[in-house]
Short mmCIF file of C-alpha atoms and ligand atoms in Angstrom, two decimals:
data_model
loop_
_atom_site.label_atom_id
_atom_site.label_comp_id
_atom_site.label_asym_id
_atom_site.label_seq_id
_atom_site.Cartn_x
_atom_site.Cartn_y
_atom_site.Cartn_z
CA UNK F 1 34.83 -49.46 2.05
CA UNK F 2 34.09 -48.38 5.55
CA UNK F 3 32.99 -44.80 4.75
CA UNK F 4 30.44 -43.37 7.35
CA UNK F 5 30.39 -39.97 5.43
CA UNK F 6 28.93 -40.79 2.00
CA UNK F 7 27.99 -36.74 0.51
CA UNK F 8 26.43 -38.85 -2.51
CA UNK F 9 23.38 -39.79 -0.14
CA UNK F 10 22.22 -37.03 -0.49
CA UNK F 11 21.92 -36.25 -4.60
CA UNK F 12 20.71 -39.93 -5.32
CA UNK F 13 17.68 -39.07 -6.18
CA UNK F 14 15.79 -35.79 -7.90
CA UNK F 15 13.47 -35.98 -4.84
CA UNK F 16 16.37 -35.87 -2.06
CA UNK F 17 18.57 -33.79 -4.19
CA UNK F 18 15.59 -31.19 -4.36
CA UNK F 19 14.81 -31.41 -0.52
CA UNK F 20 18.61 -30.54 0.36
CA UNK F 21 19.16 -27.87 -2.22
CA UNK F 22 20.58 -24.90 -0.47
CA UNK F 23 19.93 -21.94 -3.60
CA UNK F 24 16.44 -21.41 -5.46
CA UNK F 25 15.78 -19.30 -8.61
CA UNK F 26 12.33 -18.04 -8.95
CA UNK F 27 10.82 -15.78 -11.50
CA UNK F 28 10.46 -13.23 -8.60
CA UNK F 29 14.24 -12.75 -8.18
CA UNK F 30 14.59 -11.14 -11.80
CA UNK F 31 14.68 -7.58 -12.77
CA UNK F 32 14.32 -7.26 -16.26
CA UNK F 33 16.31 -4.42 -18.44
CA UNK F 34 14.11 -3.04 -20.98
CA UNK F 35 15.89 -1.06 -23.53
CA UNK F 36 13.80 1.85 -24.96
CA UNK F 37 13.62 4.23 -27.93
CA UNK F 38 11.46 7.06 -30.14
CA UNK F 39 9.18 5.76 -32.45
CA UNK F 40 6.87 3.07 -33.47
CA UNK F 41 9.90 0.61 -34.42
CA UNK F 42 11.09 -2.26 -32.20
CA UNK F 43 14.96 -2.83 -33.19
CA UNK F 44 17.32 -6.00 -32.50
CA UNK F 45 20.08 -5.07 -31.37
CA UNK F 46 23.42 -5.90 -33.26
CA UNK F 47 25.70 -5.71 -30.53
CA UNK F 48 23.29 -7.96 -27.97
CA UNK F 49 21.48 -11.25 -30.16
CA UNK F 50 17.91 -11.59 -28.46
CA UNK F 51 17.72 -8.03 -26.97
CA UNK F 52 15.69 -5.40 -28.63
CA UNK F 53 15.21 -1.59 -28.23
CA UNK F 54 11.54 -1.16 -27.92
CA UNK F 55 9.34 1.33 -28.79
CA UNK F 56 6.72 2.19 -25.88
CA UNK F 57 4.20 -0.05 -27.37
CA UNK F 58 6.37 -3.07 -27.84
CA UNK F 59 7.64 -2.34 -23.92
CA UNK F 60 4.06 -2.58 -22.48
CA UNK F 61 4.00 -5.98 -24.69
CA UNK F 62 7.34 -6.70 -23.59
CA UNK F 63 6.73 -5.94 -19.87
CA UNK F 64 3.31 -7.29 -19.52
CA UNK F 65 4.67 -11.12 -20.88
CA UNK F 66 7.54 -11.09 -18.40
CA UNK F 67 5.05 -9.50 -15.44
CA UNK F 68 2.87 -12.61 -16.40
CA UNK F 69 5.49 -14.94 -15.66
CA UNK F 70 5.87 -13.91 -12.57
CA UNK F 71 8.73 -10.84 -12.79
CA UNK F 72 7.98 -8.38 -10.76
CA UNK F 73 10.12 -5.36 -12.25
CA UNK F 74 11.73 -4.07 -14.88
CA UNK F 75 14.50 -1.39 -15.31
CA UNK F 76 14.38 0.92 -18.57
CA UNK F 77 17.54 2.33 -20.16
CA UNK F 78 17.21 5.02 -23.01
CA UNK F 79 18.24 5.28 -26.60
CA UNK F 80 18.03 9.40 -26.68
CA UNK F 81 18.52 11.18 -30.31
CA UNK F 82 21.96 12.23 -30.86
CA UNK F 83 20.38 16.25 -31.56
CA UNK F 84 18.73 16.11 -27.75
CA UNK F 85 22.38 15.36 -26.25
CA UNK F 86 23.74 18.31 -24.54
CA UNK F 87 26.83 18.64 -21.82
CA UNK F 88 24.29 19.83 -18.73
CA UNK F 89 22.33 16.70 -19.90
CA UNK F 90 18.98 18.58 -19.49
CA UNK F 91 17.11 16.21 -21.50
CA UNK F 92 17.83 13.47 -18.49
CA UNK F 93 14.79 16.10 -16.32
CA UNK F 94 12.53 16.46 -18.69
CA UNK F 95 9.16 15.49 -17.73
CA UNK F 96 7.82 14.70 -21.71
CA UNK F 97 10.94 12.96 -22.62
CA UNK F 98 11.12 8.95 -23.68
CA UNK F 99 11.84 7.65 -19.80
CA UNK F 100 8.78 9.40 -18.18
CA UNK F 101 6.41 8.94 -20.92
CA UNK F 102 7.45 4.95 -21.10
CA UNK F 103 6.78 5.01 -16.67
CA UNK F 104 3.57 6.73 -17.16
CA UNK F 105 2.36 4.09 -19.82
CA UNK F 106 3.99 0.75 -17.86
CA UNK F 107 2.32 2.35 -14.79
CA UNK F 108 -0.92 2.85 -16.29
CA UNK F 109 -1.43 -0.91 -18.44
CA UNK F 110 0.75 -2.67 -15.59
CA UNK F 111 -0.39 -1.54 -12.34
CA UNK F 112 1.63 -3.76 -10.60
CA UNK F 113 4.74 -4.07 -11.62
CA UNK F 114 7.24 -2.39 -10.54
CA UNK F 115 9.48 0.34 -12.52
CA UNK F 116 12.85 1.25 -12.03
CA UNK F 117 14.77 4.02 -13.58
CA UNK F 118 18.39 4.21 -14.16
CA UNK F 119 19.82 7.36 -12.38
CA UNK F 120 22.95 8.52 -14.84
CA UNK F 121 23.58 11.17 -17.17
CA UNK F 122 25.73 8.51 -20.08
CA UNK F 123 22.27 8.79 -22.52
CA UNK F 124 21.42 12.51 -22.13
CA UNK F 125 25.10 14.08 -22.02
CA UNK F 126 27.21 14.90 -25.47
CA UNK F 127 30.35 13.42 -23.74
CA UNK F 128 28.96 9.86 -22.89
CA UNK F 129 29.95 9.90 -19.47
CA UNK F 130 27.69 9.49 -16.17
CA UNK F 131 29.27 12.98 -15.16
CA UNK F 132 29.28 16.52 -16.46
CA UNK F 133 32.40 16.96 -17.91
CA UNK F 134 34.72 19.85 -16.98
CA UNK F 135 36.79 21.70 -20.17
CA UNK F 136 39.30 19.63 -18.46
CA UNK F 137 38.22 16.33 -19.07
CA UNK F 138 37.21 15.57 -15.18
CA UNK F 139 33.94 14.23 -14.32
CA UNK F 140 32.43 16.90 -11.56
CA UNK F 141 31.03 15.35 -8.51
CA UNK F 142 28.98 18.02 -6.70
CA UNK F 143 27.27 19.70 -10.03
CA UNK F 144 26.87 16.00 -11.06
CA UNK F 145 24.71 15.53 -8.11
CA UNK F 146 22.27 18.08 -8.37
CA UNK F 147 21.56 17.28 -11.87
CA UNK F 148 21.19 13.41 -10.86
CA UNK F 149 18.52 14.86 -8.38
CA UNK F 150 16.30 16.94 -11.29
CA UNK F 151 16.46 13.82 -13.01
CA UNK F 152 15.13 11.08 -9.63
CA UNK F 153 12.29 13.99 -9.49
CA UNK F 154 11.48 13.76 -12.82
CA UNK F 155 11.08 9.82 -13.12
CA UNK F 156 9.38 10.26 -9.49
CA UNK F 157 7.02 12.39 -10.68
CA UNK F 158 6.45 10.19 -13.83
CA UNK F 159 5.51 7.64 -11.29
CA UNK F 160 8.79 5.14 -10.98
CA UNK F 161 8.84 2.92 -7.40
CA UNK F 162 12.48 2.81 -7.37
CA UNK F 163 15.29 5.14 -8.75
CA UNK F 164 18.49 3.48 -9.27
CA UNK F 165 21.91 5.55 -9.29
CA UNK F 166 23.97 4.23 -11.57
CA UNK F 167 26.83 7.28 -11.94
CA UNK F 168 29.11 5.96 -8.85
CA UNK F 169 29.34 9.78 -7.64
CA UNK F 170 29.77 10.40 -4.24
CA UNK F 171 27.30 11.44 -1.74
CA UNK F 172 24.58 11.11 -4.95
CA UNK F 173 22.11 8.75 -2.45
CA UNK F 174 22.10 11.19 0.54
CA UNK F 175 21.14 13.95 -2.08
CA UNK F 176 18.55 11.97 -3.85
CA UNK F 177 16.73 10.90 -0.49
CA UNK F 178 16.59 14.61 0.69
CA UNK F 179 15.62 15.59 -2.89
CA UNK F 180 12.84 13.27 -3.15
CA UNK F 181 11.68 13.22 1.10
CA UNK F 182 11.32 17.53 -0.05
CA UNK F 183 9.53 16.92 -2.50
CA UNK F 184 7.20 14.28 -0.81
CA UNK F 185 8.46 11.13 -2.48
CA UNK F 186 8.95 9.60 0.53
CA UNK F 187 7.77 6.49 -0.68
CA UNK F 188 10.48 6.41 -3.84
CA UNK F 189 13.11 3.51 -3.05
CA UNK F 190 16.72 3.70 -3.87
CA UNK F 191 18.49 0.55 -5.37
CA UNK F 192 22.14 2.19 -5.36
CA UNK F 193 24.60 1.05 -7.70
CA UNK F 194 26.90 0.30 -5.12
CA UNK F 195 29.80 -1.04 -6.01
CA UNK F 196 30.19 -0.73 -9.74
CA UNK F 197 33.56 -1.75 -11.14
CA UNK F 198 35.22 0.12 -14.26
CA UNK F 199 34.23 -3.27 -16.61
CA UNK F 200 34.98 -3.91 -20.35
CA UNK F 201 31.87 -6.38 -19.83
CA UNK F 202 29.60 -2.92 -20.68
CA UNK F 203 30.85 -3.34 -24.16
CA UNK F 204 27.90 -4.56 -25.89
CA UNK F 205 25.16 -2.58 -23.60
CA UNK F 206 27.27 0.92 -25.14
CA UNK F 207 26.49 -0.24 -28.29
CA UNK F 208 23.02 -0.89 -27.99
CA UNK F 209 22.47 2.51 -26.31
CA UNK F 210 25.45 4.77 -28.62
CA UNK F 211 26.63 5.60 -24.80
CA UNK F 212 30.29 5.16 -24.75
CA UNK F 213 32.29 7.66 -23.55
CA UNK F 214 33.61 10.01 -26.18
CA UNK F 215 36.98 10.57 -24.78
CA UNK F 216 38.66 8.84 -21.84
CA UNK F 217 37.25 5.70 -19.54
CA UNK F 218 34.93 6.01 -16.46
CA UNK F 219 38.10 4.87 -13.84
CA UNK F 220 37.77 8.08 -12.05
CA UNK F 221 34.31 7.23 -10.86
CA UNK F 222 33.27 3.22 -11.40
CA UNK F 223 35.67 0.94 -9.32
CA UNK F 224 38.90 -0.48 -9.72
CA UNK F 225 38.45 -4.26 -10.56
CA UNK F 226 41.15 -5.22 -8.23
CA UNK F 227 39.43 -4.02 -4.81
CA UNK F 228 36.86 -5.56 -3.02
CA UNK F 229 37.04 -3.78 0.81
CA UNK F 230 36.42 -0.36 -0.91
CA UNK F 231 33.48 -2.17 -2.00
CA UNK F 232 32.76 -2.53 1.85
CA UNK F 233 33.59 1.24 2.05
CA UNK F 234 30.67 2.30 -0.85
CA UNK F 235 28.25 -0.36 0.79
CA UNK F 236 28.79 1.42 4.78
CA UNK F 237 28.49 4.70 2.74
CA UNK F 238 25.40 3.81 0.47
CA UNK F 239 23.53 2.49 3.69
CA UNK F 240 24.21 5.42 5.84
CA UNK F 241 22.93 7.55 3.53
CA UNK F 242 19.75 5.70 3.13
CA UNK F 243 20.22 3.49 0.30
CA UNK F 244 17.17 1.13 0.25
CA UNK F 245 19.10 -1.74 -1.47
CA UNK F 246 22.59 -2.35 -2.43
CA UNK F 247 23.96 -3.46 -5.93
CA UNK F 248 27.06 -5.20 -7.06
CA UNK F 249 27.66 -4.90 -10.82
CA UNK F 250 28.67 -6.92 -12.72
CA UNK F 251 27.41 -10.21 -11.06
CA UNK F 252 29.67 -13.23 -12.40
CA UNK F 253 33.04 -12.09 -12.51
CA UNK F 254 32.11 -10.00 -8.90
CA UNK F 255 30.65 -13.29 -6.77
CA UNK F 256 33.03 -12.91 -4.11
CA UNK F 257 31.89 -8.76 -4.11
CA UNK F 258 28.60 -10.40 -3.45
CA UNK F 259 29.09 -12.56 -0.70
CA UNK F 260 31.53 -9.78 1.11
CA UNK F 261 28.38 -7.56 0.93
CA UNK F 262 25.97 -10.25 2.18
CA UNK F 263 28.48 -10.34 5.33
CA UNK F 264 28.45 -7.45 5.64
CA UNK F 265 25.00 -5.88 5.38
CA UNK F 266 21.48 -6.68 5.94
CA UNK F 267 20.38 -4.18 3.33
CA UNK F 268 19.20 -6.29 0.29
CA UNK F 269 21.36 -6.88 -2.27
CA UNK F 270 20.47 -6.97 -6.47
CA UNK F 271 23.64 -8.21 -8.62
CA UNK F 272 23.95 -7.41 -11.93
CA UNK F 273 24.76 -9.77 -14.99
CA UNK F 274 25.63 -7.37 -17.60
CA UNK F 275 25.54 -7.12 -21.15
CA UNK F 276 29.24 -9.21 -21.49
CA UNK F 277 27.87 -12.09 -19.82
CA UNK F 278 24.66 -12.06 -21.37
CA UNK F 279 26.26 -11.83 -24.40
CA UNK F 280 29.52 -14.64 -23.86
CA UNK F 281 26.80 -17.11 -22.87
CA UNK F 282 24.99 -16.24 -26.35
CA UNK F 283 27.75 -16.52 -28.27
CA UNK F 284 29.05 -19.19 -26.60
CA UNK F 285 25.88 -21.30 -27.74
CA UNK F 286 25.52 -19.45 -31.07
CA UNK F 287 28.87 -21.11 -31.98
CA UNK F 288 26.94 -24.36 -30.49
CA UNK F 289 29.83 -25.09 -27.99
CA UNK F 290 27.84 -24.40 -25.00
CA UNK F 291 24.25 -25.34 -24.09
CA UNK F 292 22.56 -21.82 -23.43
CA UNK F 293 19.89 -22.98 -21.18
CA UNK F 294 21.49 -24.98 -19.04
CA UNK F 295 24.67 -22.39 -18.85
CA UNK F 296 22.37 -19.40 -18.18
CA UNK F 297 20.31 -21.29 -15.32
CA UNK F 298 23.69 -22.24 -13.87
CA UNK F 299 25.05 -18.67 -14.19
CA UNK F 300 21.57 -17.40 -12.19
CA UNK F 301 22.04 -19.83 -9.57
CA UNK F 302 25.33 -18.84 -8.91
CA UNK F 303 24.90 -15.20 -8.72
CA UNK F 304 22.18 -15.78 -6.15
CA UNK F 305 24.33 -18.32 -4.30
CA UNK F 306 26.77 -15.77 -3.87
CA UNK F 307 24.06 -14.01 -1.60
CA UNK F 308 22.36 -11.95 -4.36
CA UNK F 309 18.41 -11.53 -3.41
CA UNK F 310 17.69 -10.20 -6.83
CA UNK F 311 19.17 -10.04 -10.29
CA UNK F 312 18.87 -7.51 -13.27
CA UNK F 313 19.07 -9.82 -16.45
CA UNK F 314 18.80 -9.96 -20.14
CA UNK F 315 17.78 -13.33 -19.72
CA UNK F 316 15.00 -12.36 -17.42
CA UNK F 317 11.52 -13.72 -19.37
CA UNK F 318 13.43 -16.39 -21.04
CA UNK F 319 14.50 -17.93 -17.39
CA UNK F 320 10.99 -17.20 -15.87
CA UNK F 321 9.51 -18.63 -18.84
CA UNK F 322 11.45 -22.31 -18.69
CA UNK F 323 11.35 -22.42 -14.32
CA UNK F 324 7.26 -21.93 -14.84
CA UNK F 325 7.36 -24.04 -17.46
C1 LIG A 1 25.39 3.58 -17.26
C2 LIG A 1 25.09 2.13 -17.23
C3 LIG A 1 25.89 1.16 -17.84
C4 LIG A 1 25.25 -0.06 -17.64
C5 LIG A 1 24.09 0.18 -16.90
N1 LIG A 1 24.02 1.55 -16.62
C6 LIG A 1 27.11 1.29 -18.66
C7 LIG A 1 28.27 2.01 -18.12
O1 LIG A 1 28.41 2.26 -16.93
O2 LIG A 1 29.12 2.37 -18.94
C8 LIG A 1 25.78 -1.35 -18.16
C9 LIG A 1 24.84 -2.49 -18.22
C10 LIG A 1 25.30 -3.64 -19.05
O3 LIG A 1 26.46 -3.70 -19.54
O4 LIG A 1 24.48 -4.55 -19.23
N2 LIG A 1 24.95 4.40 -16.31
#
């Protein structure tokens, strides 16, 4: 055939398909999600095959392998007793509870990685939701956000580099930046949870934490699935109140949220693949109808060819573990 345009050129080879490949996936562009609890025991957990809840020591163990292959931070999210829940959430600011004793010890053996902290109330507060709960049953903005503040100051103080809202309040990033500039934290990032949609794919991560609401669903505060320019709406917000990076959660079923961000922002932007996804692509292999590696790697490179920078996984060491390999 007469065909000047022949695309196929171009992948004929390993060598030419690797010197026109547009996406790359490197152990730095993982964030890894470190589940924590009391204790000395280190629990799998039912509801996400391959994940465990830690105790500190197996989290420094934990950390420290993925940090060796080349991840540069991890984000912790805590399993707190049932008897230290409480509706102000007051156990989310205090400065000898399980998150700030588990930033003190990763800062301390792991100099340099990096820790981020989830900012939310949903493992402190009786009611399960990222909110104080009025009598009512509404979730209340304004006294959320001064609470959310005690509890940036306390991981600040623990020593976390970045403090990550994860509540979807409003106006929580402008109050954490002047909470943490007054208190000279200057240096503290914020990774905002940007736009985070109302998702059943948080299933399995509620289980492994006992953090599902108790009574009604988060749609009052975490998006609608539907809507992607209100996603543009949180992102102008979240920057002009100082956000230091933007997030878009979840990260598969959200690409195009992604890439409208990307457009839209030169903030950098973390997506992330959440507990559903992680666990559809296990159970997807478990049942040995898809190939696990391969369909992880390809979910990865999608998310950052979307426009991600950086992406919170569950399959964080296992991926930086097989692209050092
Ligand atoms: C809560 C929080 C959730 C996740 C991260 N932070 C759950 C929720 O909003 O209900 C979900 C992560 C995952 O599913 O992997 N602040």
């Amino acid at each position: 055939m007469p065909l000047p345009i022949r695309p196929r050129r171009n992948r004929q080879s390993p060598a030419i398909r690797a010197l026109v490949c547009e996406t790359r996936l490197s152990p730095e562009n993982f964030i890894y999600p470190l589940f924590i609890q009391e204790g000395t025991e280190n629990t799998p957990i039912e509801s996400m095959p391959g994940c465990t809840r830690w105790s500190l020591d197996g989290l420094l163990k934990e950390a420290g392998e993925a940090h060796a292959l080349g991840v540069p931070a991890v984000v912790l999210f805590p399993r707190i007793p049932d008897d230290l829940k409480t509706p102000m959430a007051e156990e989310s600011a205090n400065d000898e509870g399980l998150v700030p004793r588990a930033i003190r010890a990763l800062k301390q053996a792991l100099p340099t990685l990096t820790v981020i902290t989830d900012v939310a109330l949903d493992p402190y507060n009786s009611d399960g939701h990222d909110g104080i709960v009025a009598p009512d049953g509404r979730i209340l903005n304004d006294e959320t956000v001064e609470v959310l503040v005690e509890q940036a100051l306390c991981h600040a103080r623990a020593g976390a580099d970045i403090v990550a809202p994860s509540d979807m309040m409003d106006g929580r990033v402008e109050a954490l930046r002047d909470g943490l500039d007054a208190h000279g934290f200057t240096e503290v990032a914020i990774l905002a949870y940007t736009a985070k949609y109302a998702s059943a794919y948080y299933g399995p991560f509620r289980g492994a934490l006992d953090s599902a609401p108790k009574s009604g669903d988060k749609k009052t505060y975490q998006m609608d699935p539907a809507n992607v320019r209100e996603a543009l709406r949180e992102c102008a917000e979240d920057e002009a109140e100082g956000a230091d990076m933007l997030m878009v959660k979840p990260a598969g079923p959200y690409l195009d949220v992604i890439a409208a961000l990307r457009a839209n922002t030169t903030l950098p932007i973390a997506a992330y693949q959440v507990s559903g996804e992680y666990l559809m692509i296990k159970a997807g292999a478990a049942g040995g109808w898809i190939d696990e590696t391969k369909v992880m790697m390809e979910s990865l490179i999608g998310i950052r060819r979307a426009g991600a920078d950086m992406i919170l996984t569950y399959f964080a060491k296992t991926a930086a573990a097989l692209l050092r390999a």
